[in-house]
């Protein structure tokens, strides 16, 4: 979907806020280093998640609304974004209005632990939740940053439970998190009948261990999970890899899914060359 090139309102910035470019479809977003600024994990989730061409999408822990806005470049579905912090919800609403997307995105100030769909269940859900359990150590950020990073307003089980009661049978739930929580995520998803179907690890460099996991499950899906090729962020020279550049700078609307051919994973060039040599 092409966002309306005519902005609905002029940007109204509060103290400490700035207007940043999302680098795709002329989208802009209100941010604040004092309150919240999105990072790479949100962009990757918006490009990884499976979304319907139409229908209803829910984004939990929406922050300043970056994921719903990026999703409008991939789908004509209507999107609800739920955010517990009033200041962030207000920033998200103003960004949505600024980009002429109020007919597509609805920002709701609310607690996902109490969230229930208004009407039909959602076709797809995305969520970029707080990563750090409270017992993981002391945090020194301000309240807004602490809420975004630590499980203060919700725990991992709260997040997955909210997804499970909000998505229709066959609908998708996509999450970005830390690999150290992978076992907990898979265990909780299965407990709440969200069968993991796709997993992709994100590595800062090819020789480094993963520091992000992208995982997507299907409500009441059959057991079968696909481990997609790793996504590498930086080349050896410190520049972004071509795949990362393509999604981060809007050249690609989504991360490739590496679909299987005839039920089998595609052969690599090296494997093909070996087979040719053996004939």
XYZ file of N, CA and C in Angstrom:
837
model
N 0.830 -1.181 0.000
C 0.000 0.000 0.000
C 0.867 1.234 0.000
N 0.551 2.187 -0.835
C 1.285 3.443 -0.857
C 0.641 4.407 0.133
N 1.377 4.871 1.159
C 0.821 5.863 2.067
C 0.448 7.144 1.326
N -0.501 7.867 1.862
C -0.947 9.114 1.281
C 0.221 10.095 1.225
N 0.616 10.560 0.013
C 1.743 11.497 -0.051
C 1.434 12.840 0.581
N 0.148 13.147 0.751
C -0.242 14.398 1.390
C -0.373 14.170 2.885
N 0.501 14.742 3.651
C 0.455 14.559 5.090
C -0.823 15.186 5.645
N -1.422 14.518 6.659
C -2.658 15.022 7.238
C -2.407 16.246 8.111
N -1.265 16.281 8.793
C -0.988 17.376 9.718
C 0.470 17.768 9.595
N 0.763 18.961 10.036
C 2.150 19.369 10.163
C 2.717 18.719 11.427
N 4.014 18.376 11.430
C 4.583 17.738 12.615
C 4.481 18.632 13.843
N 4.008 18.041 14.947
C 3.897 18.754 16.216
C 4.826 18.072 17.194
N 5.981 18.656 17.403
C 7.008 18.033 18.226
C 7.038 18.633 19.619
N 7.175 17.757 20.605
C 7.326 18.200 21.985
C 8.812 18.311 22.323
N 9.099 18.835 23.490
C 10.488 19.023 23.907
C 11.231 17.693 23.869
N 12.422 17.704 23.269
C 13.240 16.512 23.189
C 12.911 15.586 22.042
N 11.881 15.905 21.251
C 11.487 15.049 20.129
C 12.126 15.522 18.830
N 12.255 14.593 17.899
C 12.778 14.901 16.574
C 11.971 14.126 15.540
N 12.102 14.504 14.293
C 11.410 13.832 13.197
C 12.444 13.092 12.361
N 12.311 11.771 12.275
C 13.254 10.940 11.529
C 12.597 10.335 10.297
N 13.421 10.030 9.307
C 12.973 9.431 8.064
C 13.054 7.910 8.192
N 11.971 7.210 7.817
C 11.979 5.749 7.837
C 12.589 5.149 6.573
N 13.040 6.009 5.645
C 13.816 5.584 4.485
C 13.026 4.725 3.511
N 11.711 4.778 3.574
C 10.881 4.052 2.621
C 9.517 4.725 2.519
N 8.982 4.826 1.310
C 7.633 5.322 1.061
C 7.381 6.698 1.684
N 8.415 7.508 1.797
C 8.293 8.863 2.337
C 7.750 8.910 3.764
N 7.906 7.833 4.498
C 7.405 7.786 5.867
C 8.355 8.505 6.814
N 7.765 9.201 7.784
C 8.522 9.869 8.834
C 7.967 9.449 10.194
N 8.806 9.529 11.225
C 8.392 9.080 12.545
C 8.931 10.023 13.609
N 8.103 10.267 14.610
C 8.500 11.104 15.734
C 9.242 10.240 16.750
N 10.435 10.680 17.149
C 11.254 9.916 18.074
C 11.834 10.831 19.146
N 12.346 10.194 20.194
C 13.005 10.931 21.265
C 13.994 10.005 21.952
N 15.243 10.427 22.006
C 16.239 9.632 22.720
C 15.964 9.612 24.216
N 15.200 10.583 24.704
C 14.851 10.629 26.118
C 13.728 9.653 26.451
N 12.924 9.304 25.456
C 11.749 8.466 25.687
C 11.892 7.125 24.988
N 12.017 7.152 23.660
C 12.074 5.899 22.903
C 12.527 6.192 21.480
N 13.412 5.358 20.977
C 13.776 5.357 19.562
C 13.829 3.901 19.118
N 13.227 3.612 17.977
C 13.222 2.231 17.513
C 14.625 1.820 17.073
N 14.846 0.525 16.986
C 16.138 0.008 16.566
C 15.945 -1.058 15.497
N 17.033 -1.690 15.103
C 17.020 -2.637 13.988
C 16.042 -3.779 14.208
N 15.866 -4.221 15.454
C 14.981 -5.363 15.687
C 13.565 -5.103 15.203
N 13.066 -3.875 15.375
C 11.712 -3.542 14.923
C 11.618 -3.597 13.404
N 12.624 -3.084 12.712
C 12.619 -3.106 11.242
C 12.636 -4.546 10.732
N 13.478 -5.368 11.319
C 13.569 -6.760 10.871
C 12.266 -7.510 11.127
N 11.625 -7.274 12.260
C 10.353 -7.939 12.523
C 9.299 -7.524 11.505
N 9.254 -6.230 11.179
C 8.273 -5.749 10.210
C 8.493 -6.341 8.827
N 9.731 -6.721 8.510
C 10.043 -7.306 7.206
C 10.012 -8.832 7.228
N 10.065 -9.438 8.419
C 10.057 -10.894 8.560
C 8.645 -11.461 8.671
N 7.780 -10.775 9.393
C 6.450 -11.304 9.711
C 5.637 -11.607 8.462
N 4.931 -12.722 8.496
C 3.987 -13.026 7.429
C 2.701 -12.259 7.656
N 2.286 -11.468 6.676
C 1.086 -10.645 6.838
C 0.126 -10.897 5.677
N -1.173 -10.811 5.922
C -2.158 -11.011 4.858
C -2.246 -9.773 3.970
N -2.676 -9.934 2.720
C -2.836 -8.748 1.861
C -3.922 -7.812 2.358
N -4.935 -8.383 3.016
C -6.016 -7.595 3.626
C -6.347 -8.231 4.967
N -7.326 -7.672 5.670
C -7.722 -8.247 6.944
C -7.327 -7.371 8.108
N -6.993 -8.022 9.245
C -6.703 -7.300 10.481
C -5.376 -7.772 11.059
N -4.541 -6.813 11.475
C -3.241 -7.091 12.088
C -3.195 -6.370 13.432
N -2.550 -7.014 14.405
C -2.343 -6.422 15.731
C -0.853 -6.338 16.000
N -0.397 -5.178 16.458
C 0.993 -5.013 16.893
C 0.996 -4.684 18.369
N 1.493 -5.618 19.183
C 1.579 -5.402 20.626
C 2.924 -4.773 20.986
N 2.951 -4.049 22.102
C 4.169 -3.310 22.502
C 4.612 -2.410 21.356
N 3.686 -1.647 20.815
C 3.929 -0.928 19.560
C 4.900 0.237 19.697
N 5.165 0.696 20.937
C 6.122 1.793 21.100
C 5.650 3.053 20.396
N 6.519 3.601 19.543
C 6.137 4.809 18.802
C 5.519 4.497 17.447
N 5.080 3.249 17.252
C 4.307 2.905 16.064
C 5.114 2.554 14.838
N 6.403 2.281 14.978
C 7.238 2.046 13.800
C 6.814 0.791 13.040
N 6.477 -0.290 13.742
C 6.140 -1.531 13.042
C 4.834 -1.390 12.260
N 3.735 -0.875 12.834
C 2.539 -0.673 12.015
C 2.788 0.183 10.782
N 3.585 1.245 10.922
C 3.827 2.097 9.759
C 4.609 1.362 8.679
N 5.611 0.587 9.063
C 6.357 -0.184 8.073
C 5.478 -1.263 7.433
N 4.564 -1.840 8.211
C 3.694 -2.883 7.652
C 2.749 -2.337 6.590
N 2.416 -1.051 6.656
C 1.527 -0.490 5.626
C 2.168 -0.493 4.244
N 3.481 -0.682 4.171
C 4.144 -0.768 2.860
C 4.017 -2.165 2.269
N 3.452 -3.121 3.036
C 3.357 -4.511 2.589
C 1.923 -5.009 2.466
N 0.957 -4.312 3.051
C -0.395 -4.854 3.124
C -1.427 -3.731 3.144
N -2.642 -4.071 2.752
C -3.775 -3.148 2.866
C -4.625 -3.458 4.089
N -4.151 -4.337 4.958
C -4.879 -4.670 6.181
C -4.954 -3.458 7.103
N -5.967 -3.436 7.954
C -6.018 -2.436 9.013
C -5.187 -2.951 10.190
N -4.545 -2.042 10.903
C -3.581 -2.428 11.942
C -3.908 -1.696 13.234
N -4.032 -2.462 14.313
C -4.172 -1.896 15.652
C -2.832 -2.011 16.368
N -2.373 -0.924 16.946
C -1.144 -0.939 17.736
C -1.468 -0.663 19.192
N -1.026 -1.525 20.100
C -1.336 -1.385 21.522
C -0.058 -1.018 22.278
N -0.129 0.049 23.043
C 1.028 0.535 23.800
C 0.575 0.972 25.195
N 1.290 0.501 26.217
C 0.893 0.777 27.597
C 1.314 2.168 28.063
N 2.376 2.744 27.491
C 2.883 4.030 27.956
C 2.178 5.187 27.243
N 1.505 6.069 27.986
C 0.756 7.166 27.363
C 1.618 8.035 26.442
N 2.825 8.360 26.874
C 3.676 9.246 26.062
C 4.013 8.602 24.715
N 4.333 7.315 24.731
C 4.655 6.626 23.485
C 3.430 6.483 22.594
N 2.286 6.167 23.192
C 1.059 6.053 22.406
C 0.736 7.383 21.726
N 0.959 8.477 22.424
C 0.726 9.797 21.842
C 1.687 10.069 20.690
N 2.964 9.721 20.863
C 3.934 9.890 19.780
C 3.514 9.070 18.562
N 3.060 7.837 18.809
C 2.648 6.974 17.697
C 1.453 7.567 16.961
N 0.464 8.053 17.696
C -0.716 8.650 17.039
C -0.327 9.843 16.180
N 0.556 10.681 16.698
C 0.965 11.862 15.931
C 1.744 11.464 14.679
N 2.574 10.418 14.771
C 3.296 9.950 13.582
C 2.341 9.376 12.552
N 1.361 8.611 13.015
C 0.367 8.034 12.103
C -0.377 9.147 11.361
N -0.811 10.165 12.106
C -1.517 11.281 11.480
C -0.613 12.039 10.522
N 0.622 12.246 10.914
C 1.580 12.957 10.073
C 1.739 12.295 8.708
N 1.686 10.964 8.679
C 1.890 10.219 7.441
C 0.594 9.904 6.696
N -0.530 10.447 7.163
C -1.792 10.216 6.474
C -2.266 8.776 6.550
N -2.042 8.118 7.676
C -2.353 6.691 7.805
C -3.428 6.411 8.850
N -4.207 7.412 9.237
C -5.217 7.195 10.274
C -6.334 6.266 9.825
N -6.509 6.104 8.509
C -7.528 5.166 8.034
C -7.031 3.728 8.042
N -5.733 3.537 8.261
C -5.141 2.197 8.247
C -4.641 1.759 9.624
N -4.202 2.695 10.446
C -3.587 2.365 11.739
C -4.366 3.025 12.862
N -4.677 2.228 13.875
C -5.345 2.723 15.075
C -4.451 2.429 16.273
N -4.002 3.466 16.956
C -3.146 3.298 18.131
C -4.007 3.326 19.389
N -3.861 2.282 20.210
C -4.652 2.142 21.428
C -3.721 2.190 22.635
N -4.029 3.047 23.579
C -3.290 3.044 24.844
C -3.915 1.993 25.746
N -3.161 0.947 26.049
C -3.734 -0.130 26.840
C -2.688 -1.116 27.307
N -3.097 -1.982 28.218
C -2.246 -3.001 28.815
C -2.533 -4.322 28.111
N -1.525 -4.913 27.488
C -1.760 -6.152 26.741
C -2.235 -7.282 27.641
N -1.942 -7.202 28.931
C -2.403 -8.235 29.858
C -3.925 -8.238 29.979
N -4.547 -7.123 29.631
C -6.003 -7.011 29.688
C -6.622 -6.895 28.294
N -5.780 -6.963 27.273
C -6.263 -6.717 25.912
C -7.149 -7.844 25.411
N -8.281 -7.462 24.825
C -9.162 -8.410 24.146
C -9.601 -7.787 22.834
N -9.628 -8.576 21.762
C -10.009 -8.027 20.454
C -11.424 -7.454 20.482
N -11.587 -6.349 19.795
C -12.903 -5.741 19.622
C -13.424 -6.176 18.253
N -14.231 -7.226 18.249
C -14.712 -7.775 16.974
C -14.014 -9.075 16.655
N -13.776 -9.313 15.374
C -13.166 -10.560 14.945
C -11.716 -10.662 15.408
N -11.244 -11.913 15.502
C -9.852 -12.130 15.857
C -8.943 -11.671 14.710
N -7.667 -11.492 15.022
C -6.721 -10.944 14.049
C -6.145 -12.040 13.147
N -5.808 -11.638 11.927
C -5.184 -12.556 10.972
C -3.694 -12.724 11.253
N -3.071 -11.710 11.818
C -1.633 -11.762 12.113
C -1.336 -10.823 13.275
N -0.320 -11.185 14.046
C 0.106 -10.371 15.184
C 1.623 -10.247 15.139
N 2.113 -9.066 15.417
C 3.546 -8.838 15.582
C 3.788 -8.315 16.985
N 4.960 -8.623 17.540
C 5.269 -8.106 18.865
C 6.783 -8.058 19.068
N 7.239 -6.912 19.535
C 8.638 -6.690 19.917
C 8.629 -6.364 21.408
N 8.613 -7.413 22.257
C 8.385 -7.190 23.690
C 9.655 -6.792 24.422
N 9.521 -6.386 25.691
C 10.719 -6.185 26.519
C 11.499 -7.493 26.617
N 12.817 -7.414 26.541
C 13.648 -8.610 26.486
C 14.123 -9.107 27.859
N 14.324 -8.204 28.804
C 15.102 -8.531 29.992
C 14.224 -8.805 31.209
N 14.343 -10.003 31.804
C 13.637 -10.265 33.064
C 14.132 -9.324 34.152
N 13.295 -9.037 35.100
C 13.666 -8.108 36.165
C 14.849 -8.613 36.977
N 14.985 -9.917 37.110
C 16.090 -10.441 37.906
C 17.414 -10.454 37.161
N 17.434 -9.949 35.921
C 18.661 -9.976 35.134
C 19.666 -8.911 35.558
N 19.313 -8.079 36.508
C 20.259 -7.071 36.986
C 19.593 -5.722 37.161
N 20.284 -4.813 37.778
C 19.734 -3.486 37.983
C 19.691 -2.732 36.666
N 18.674 -1.917 36.476
C 18.592 -1.075 35.298
C 18.587 0.392 35.722
N 19.290 1.188 34.933
C 19.483 2.579 35.308
C 18.826 3.546 34.323
N 18.090 3.012 33.324
C 17.448 3.887 32.357
C 16.307 4.666 33.021
N 15.820 5.682 32.309
C 14.635 6.354 32.803
C 13.433 5.419 32.667
N 12.310 5.843 33.201
C 11.133 4.959 33.270
C 10.720 4.457 31.881
N 10.689 5.350 30.893
C 10.256 4.955 29.548
C 11.175 3.882 28.963
N 12.466 4.095 29.060
C 13.422 3.141 28.507
C 13.408 1.827 29.278
N 13.257 1.909 30.605
C 13.196 0.693 31.417
C 11.982 -0.145 31.055
N 10.840 0.501 30.818
C 9.624 -0.222 30.443
C 9.797 -0.924 29.103
N 10.528 -0.293 28.181
C 10.714 -0.872 26.855
C 11.672 -2.056 26.867
N 12.595 -2.067 27.820
C 13.658 -3.079 27.805
C 13.471 -4.184 28.834
N 12.823 -3.881 29.953
C 12.690 -4.840 31.040
C 11.233 -5.259 31.200
N 11.029 -6.464 31.710
C 9.682 -7.013 31.870
C 8.995 -6.410 33.094
N 8.746 -5.110 33.025
C 8.089 -4.385 34.108
C 6.577 -4.413 33.908
N 6.142 -4.048 32.711
C 4.709 -3.992 32.419
C 4.128 -5.313 31.966
N 4.962 -6.256 31.568
C 4.478 -7.564 31.117
C 5.645 -8.538 31.092
N 5.330 -9.795 31.291
C 6.314 -10.862 31.178
C 6.101 -11.585 29.848
N 7.069 -12.440 29.494
C 6.983 -13.159 28.233
C 5.687 -13.957 28.133
N 5.288 -14.614 29.209
C 4.041 -15.391 29.155
C 2.831 -14.490 28.941
N 2.831 -13.293 29.533
C 1.734 -12.346 29.300
C 1.615 -12.012 27.821
N 2.768 -11.810 27.185
C 2.797 -11.451 25.765
C 2.215 -12.582 24.914
N 2.684 -13.794 25.151
C 2.241 -14.926 24.333
C 0.777 -15.249 24.604
N 0.344 -15.113 25.843
C -1.072 -15.337 26.158
C -1.952 -14.324 25.429
N -1.517 -13.059 25.378
C -2.285 -12.031 24.673
C -2.365 -12.334 23.183
N -1.259 -12.807 22.622
C -1.261 -13.180 21.205
C -2.226 -14.329 20.949
N -2.185 -15.335 21.817
C -2.987 -16.539 21.609
C -4.482 -16.245 21.653
N -4.918 -15.360 22.536
C -6.352 -15.081 22.627
C -6.821 -14.062 21.583
N -5.873 -13.502 20.833
C -6.235 -12.454 19.873
C -6.150 -12.894 18.418
N -5.490 -14.027 18.128
C -5.270 -14.436 16.747
C -6.230 -15.568 16.377
N -6.694 -15.552 15.155
C -7.628 -16.591 14.693
C -6.889 -17.906 14.458
N -7.631 -18.998 14.359
C -7.051 -20.286 14.005
C -6.419 -20.175 12.618
N -5.174 -20.590 12.509
C -4.450 -20.456 11.252
C -3.741 -19.127 11.093
N -4.018 -18.185 12.005
C -3.352 -16.892 11.947
C -1.915 -16.982 12.446
N -1.118 -15.968 12.111
C 0.311 -15.981 12.429
C 0.657 -15.017 13.555
N 1.643 -15.421 14.355
C 2.195 -14.559 15.402
C 3.704 -14.511 15.210
N 4.244 -13.316 15.014
C 5.683 -13.145 14.789
C 6.272 -12.286 15.897
N 7.454 -12.698 16.373
C 8.110 -12.020 17.493
C 9.605 -11.893 17.224
N 10.191 -10.819 17.726
C 11.640 -10.693 17.770
C 12.051 -10.686 19.233
N 13.138 -11.391 19.540
C 13.555 -11.501 20.938
C 15.049 -11.818 20.965
N 15.534 -12.206 22.111
C 16.928 -12.605 22.257
C 17.041 -14.123 22.189
N 18.078 -14.650 21.549
C 18.235 -16.107 21.439
C 18.275 -16.822 22.785
N 18.745 -16.146 23.824
C 18.823 -16.776 25.139
C 17.452 -17.149 25.683
N 16.383 -16.559 25.120
C 15.022 -16.870 25.563
C 14.315 -17.840 24.619
N 15.039 -18.409 23.655
C 14.399 -19.231 22.632
C 13.636 -20.412 23.223
N 14.237 -21.122 24.166
C 13.573 -22.290 24.745
C 12.293 -21.864 25.461
N 12.357 -20.763 26.210
C 11.159 -20.262 26.886
C 10.082 -19.883 25.871
N 10.487 -19.226 24.794
C 9.532 -18.779 23.781
C 8.825 -19.977 23.151
N 9.587 -20.964 22.715
C 8.990 -22.129 22.069
C 8.091 -22.887 23.040
N 8.550 -23.050 24.273
C 7.749 -23.752 25.273
C 6.418 -23.040 25.495
N 6.455 -21.728 25.673
C 5.231 -20.974 25.927
C 4.330 -20.927 24.696
N 4.915 -20.785 23.522
C 4.097 -20.784 22.303
C 3.314 -22.083 22.184
N 3.961 -23.198 22.424
C 3.270 -24.485 22.321
C 2.197 -24.647 23.409
N 2.493 -24.146 24.598
C 1.491 -24.221 25.668
C 0.224 -23.459 25.286
N 0.407 -22.375 24.540
C -0.730 -21.545 24.146
C -1.173 -21.814 22.697
N -0.818 -22.992 22.189
C -1.293 -23.484 20.882
C -0.845 -22.583 19.727
N 0.333 -22.013 19.853
C 0.963 -21.265 18.770
C 2.161 -22.083 18.306
N 1.974 -22.853 17.241
C 3.015 -23.782 16.820
C 4.121 -23.051 16.064
N 5.376 -23.094 16.553
C 6.475 -22.432 15.837
C 6.644 -23.011 14.434
N 6.737 -22.130 13.438
C 6.832 -22.567 12.042
C 8.085 -22.052 11.337
N 8.550 -20.854 11.689
C 9.740 -20.278 11.049
C 10.624 -19.631 12.107
N 11.914 -19.901 12.038
C 12.888 -19.286 12.947
C 14.072 -18.794 12.128
N 14.510 -17.589 12.417
C 15.704 -17.050 11.758
C 16.541 -16.311 12.787
N 17.815 -16.679 12.859
C 18.739 -16.026 13.777
C 19.421 -14.853 13.076
N 19.665 -13.801 13.848
C 20.338 -12.607 13.343
C 21.687 -12.501 14.045
N 22.762 -12.405 13.246
C 24.126 -12.330 13.769
C 24.736 -10.980 13.403
N 25.384 -10.309 14.342
C 26.028 -9.039 13.984
C 27.089 -9.211 12.901
N 27.847 -10.300 12.953
C 28.832 -10.668 11.935
C 28.807 -12.174 11.774
N 29.308 -12.663 10.673
C 29.161 -14.094 10.393
C 29.928 -14.962 11.386
N 30.976 -14.420 12.016
C 31.733 -15.210 12.980
C 31.220 -15.026 14.408
N 30.198 -14.190 14.593
C 29.676 -13.905 15.932
C 28.414 -14.716 16.201
N 28.164 -14.987 17.478
C 26.939 -15.700 17.816
C 25.739 -14.784 17.619
N 24.573 -15.384 17.455
C 23.349 -14.619 17.201
C 23.014 -13.734 18.401
N 22.511 -12.537 18.111
C 22.057 -11.658 19.194
C 20.575 -11.307 19.063
N 19.913 -11.849 18.027
C 18.471 -11.698 17.871
C 17.901 -12.978 17.286
N 16.630 -13.241 17.616
C 15.909 -14.335 16.995
C 14.573 -13.808 16.491
N 14.245 -14.148 15.251
C 12.937 -13.879 14.659
C 12.191 -15.206 14.627
N 11.012 -15.250 15.212
C 10.263 -16.499 15.284
C 8.794 -16.239 14.982
N 8.212 -17.135 14.192
C 6.808 -16.993 13.816
C 6.093 -18.318 14.022
N 4.917 -18.253 14.630
C 4.107 -19.438 14.855
C 2.716 -19.270 14.279
N 2.016 -20.395 14.144
C 0.654 -20.417 13.617
C -0.284 -20.977 14.673
N -1.427 -20.333 14.862
C -2.403 -20.810 15.834
C -2.950 -22.160 15.391
N -2.784 -23.161 16.249
C -3.242 -24.534 16.004
C -2.607 -25.144 14.757
N -1.379 -24.746 14.447
C -0.674 -25.314 13.296
C -0.135 -26.697 13.592
N 0.204 -27.426 12.542
C 0.804 -28.748 12.698
C 2.286 -28.592 13.034
N 2.836 -29.524 13.827
C 4.249 -29.425 14.206
C 5.177 -29.552 13.002
N 5.902 -28.524 12.722
C 6.965 -28.519 11.710
C 7.579 -27.129 11.701
N 8.845 -27.066 12.016
C 9.500 -25.769 12.088
C 10.619 -25.709 11.054
N 10.784 -24.548 10.455
C 11.842 -24.329 9.469
C 12.869 -23.374 10.061
N 14.130 -23.769 10.003
C 15.224 -22.908 10.422
C 15.802 -22.244 9.182
N 15.524 -20.965 9.024
C 15.941 -20.234 7.835
C 17.423 -19.868 7.926
N 18.035 -19.539 6.799
C 19.452 -19.154 6.827
C 19.683 -17.967 7.758
N 20.838 -17.890 8.391
C 21.108 -16.776 9.295
C 21.151 -15.450 8.547
N 20.731 -14.403 9.225
C 20.815 -13.054 8.668
C 22.025 -12.374 9.288
N 22.970 -11.957 8.461
C 24.189 -11.293 8.922
C 24.027 -9.786 8.743
N 24.324 -9.031 9.777
C 24.109 -7.575 9.736
C 25.281 -6.853 9.087
N 26.529 -7.174 9.513
C 27.692 -6.413 9.044
C 28.656 -7.282 8.241
N 29.224 -6.693 7.212
C 30.323 -7.307 6.485
C 31.598 -7.191 7.324
N 32.679 -7.813 6.853
C 33.949 -7.746 7.577
C 34.486 -6.330 7.665
N 34.154 -5.481 6.675
C 34.637 -4.105 6.692
C 33.759 -3.168 7.525
N 32.733 -3.734 8.189
C 31.875 -2.928 9.031
C 30.670 -2.337 8.330
N 30.559 -2.532 7.013
C 29.398 -2.048 6.260
C 28.254 -3.048 6.379
N 27.004 -2.542 6.215
C 25.858 -3.435 6.221
C 25.945 -4.432 5.064
N 25.474 -5.664 5.285
C 25.411 -6.650 4.209
C 24.324 -6.233 3.210
N 24.401 -6.711 1.965
C 23.392 -6.340 0.964
C 21.964 -6.663 1.404
N 21.738 -7.826 2.028
C 20.383 -8.180 2.453
C 19.882 -7.231 3.524
N 20.745 -6.881 4.464
C 20.353 -5.948 5.508
C 20.064 -4.565 4.927
N 20.920 -4.115 4.028
C 20.704 -2.812 3.394
C 19.365 -2.758 2.682
N 19.024 -3.856 1.993
C 17.801 -3.886 1.196
C 16.560 -3.684 2.054
N 16.522 -4.308 3.241
C 15.332 -4.165 4.080
C 15.383 -2.899 4.932
N 16.577 -2.517 5.378
C 16.690 -1.362 6.257
C 16.424 -0.061 5.513
N 16.834 -0.009 4.266
C 16.655 1.211 3.489
C 15.502 1.124 2.503
N 14.594 0.163 2.728
C 13.339 0.150 1.988
C 13.402 -0.384 0.586
N 14.535 -0.953 0.170
C 14.617 -1.499 -1.182
C 13.862 -2.820 -1.302
N 13.696 -3.547 -0.181
C 12.942 -4.793 -0.155
C 11.859 -4.673 0.914
N 10.628 -5.030 0.559
C 9.517 -4.901 1.497
C 9.549 -5.963 2.574
N 10.206 -7.098 2.289
C 10.223 -8.178 3.266
C 11.489 -8.996 3.125
N 11.840 -9.696 4.191
C 12.964 -10.615 4.138
C 12.564 -11.832 3.307
N 13.459 -12.378 2.486
C 13.106 -13.546 1.678
C 12.765 -14.733 2.560
N 11.807 -15.534 2.093
C 11.317 -16.645 2.896
C 12.012 -17.967 2.585
N 12.821 -18.022 1.519
C 13.545 -19.240 1.149
C 12.593 -20.431 1.075
N 11.535 -20.271 0.257
C 10.524 -21.318 0.145
C 11.117 -22.587 -0.445
N 10.626 -23.701 0.047
C 11.109 -24.981 -0.437
C 10.569 -25.275 -1.831
N 11.328 -26.035 -2.592
C 10.916 -26.443 -3.931
C 10.542 -27.918 -3.894
N 9.287 -28.233 -4.261
C 8.802 -29.618 -4.275
C 8.979 -30.298 -2.916
N 8.764 -29.504 -1.859
C 8.852 -30.074 -0.517
C 10.250 -30.223 0.011
N 11.271 -29.819 -0.766
C 12.655 -29.953 -0.329
C 13.323 -28.588 -0.285
N 14.278 -28.482 0.597
C 15.040 -27.239 0.671
C 15.861 -27.093 -0.605
N 15.966 -25.876 -1.179
C 16.735 -25.696 -2.401
C 18.205 -26.023 -2.201
N 18.809 -26.624 -3.226
C 20.222 -26.958 -3.171
C 21.066 -25.703 -3.300
N 22.196 -25.691 -2.640
C 23.115 -24.570 -2.792
C 23.906 -24.751 -4.082
N 24.541 -23.694 -4.537
C 25.337 -23.776 -5.750
C 26.465 -24.791 -5.590
N 27.077 -24.801 -4.410
C 28.171 -25.739 -4.180
C 27.693 -27.180 -4.318
N 26.521 -27.487 -3.774
C 25.980 -28.838 -3.874
C 25.682 -29.187 -5.321
N 25.106 -28.268 -6.063
C 24.802 -28.522 -7.477
C 26.071 -28.801 -8.265
N 27.099 -28.009 -7.974
C 28.340 -28.187 -8.702
C 28.950 -29.562 -8.406
N 28.809 -30.010 -7.128
C 29.314 -31.328 -6.788
C 28.570 -32.425 -7.572
N 27.239 -32.233 -7.674
C 26.455 -33.238 -8.378
C 26.803 -33.267 -9.868
N 27.020 -32.076 -10.439
C 27.401 -32.025 -11.851
C 28.731 -32.753 -12.062
N 29.658 -32.578 -11.115
C 30.959 -33.180 -11.249
C 30.944 -34.684 -11.082
N 29.892 -35.209 -10.453
C 29.846 -36.659 -10.218
C 29.198 -37.426 -11.348
N 28.638 -36.691 -12.343
C 27.960 -37.362 -13.456
C 28.958 -37.889 -14.470
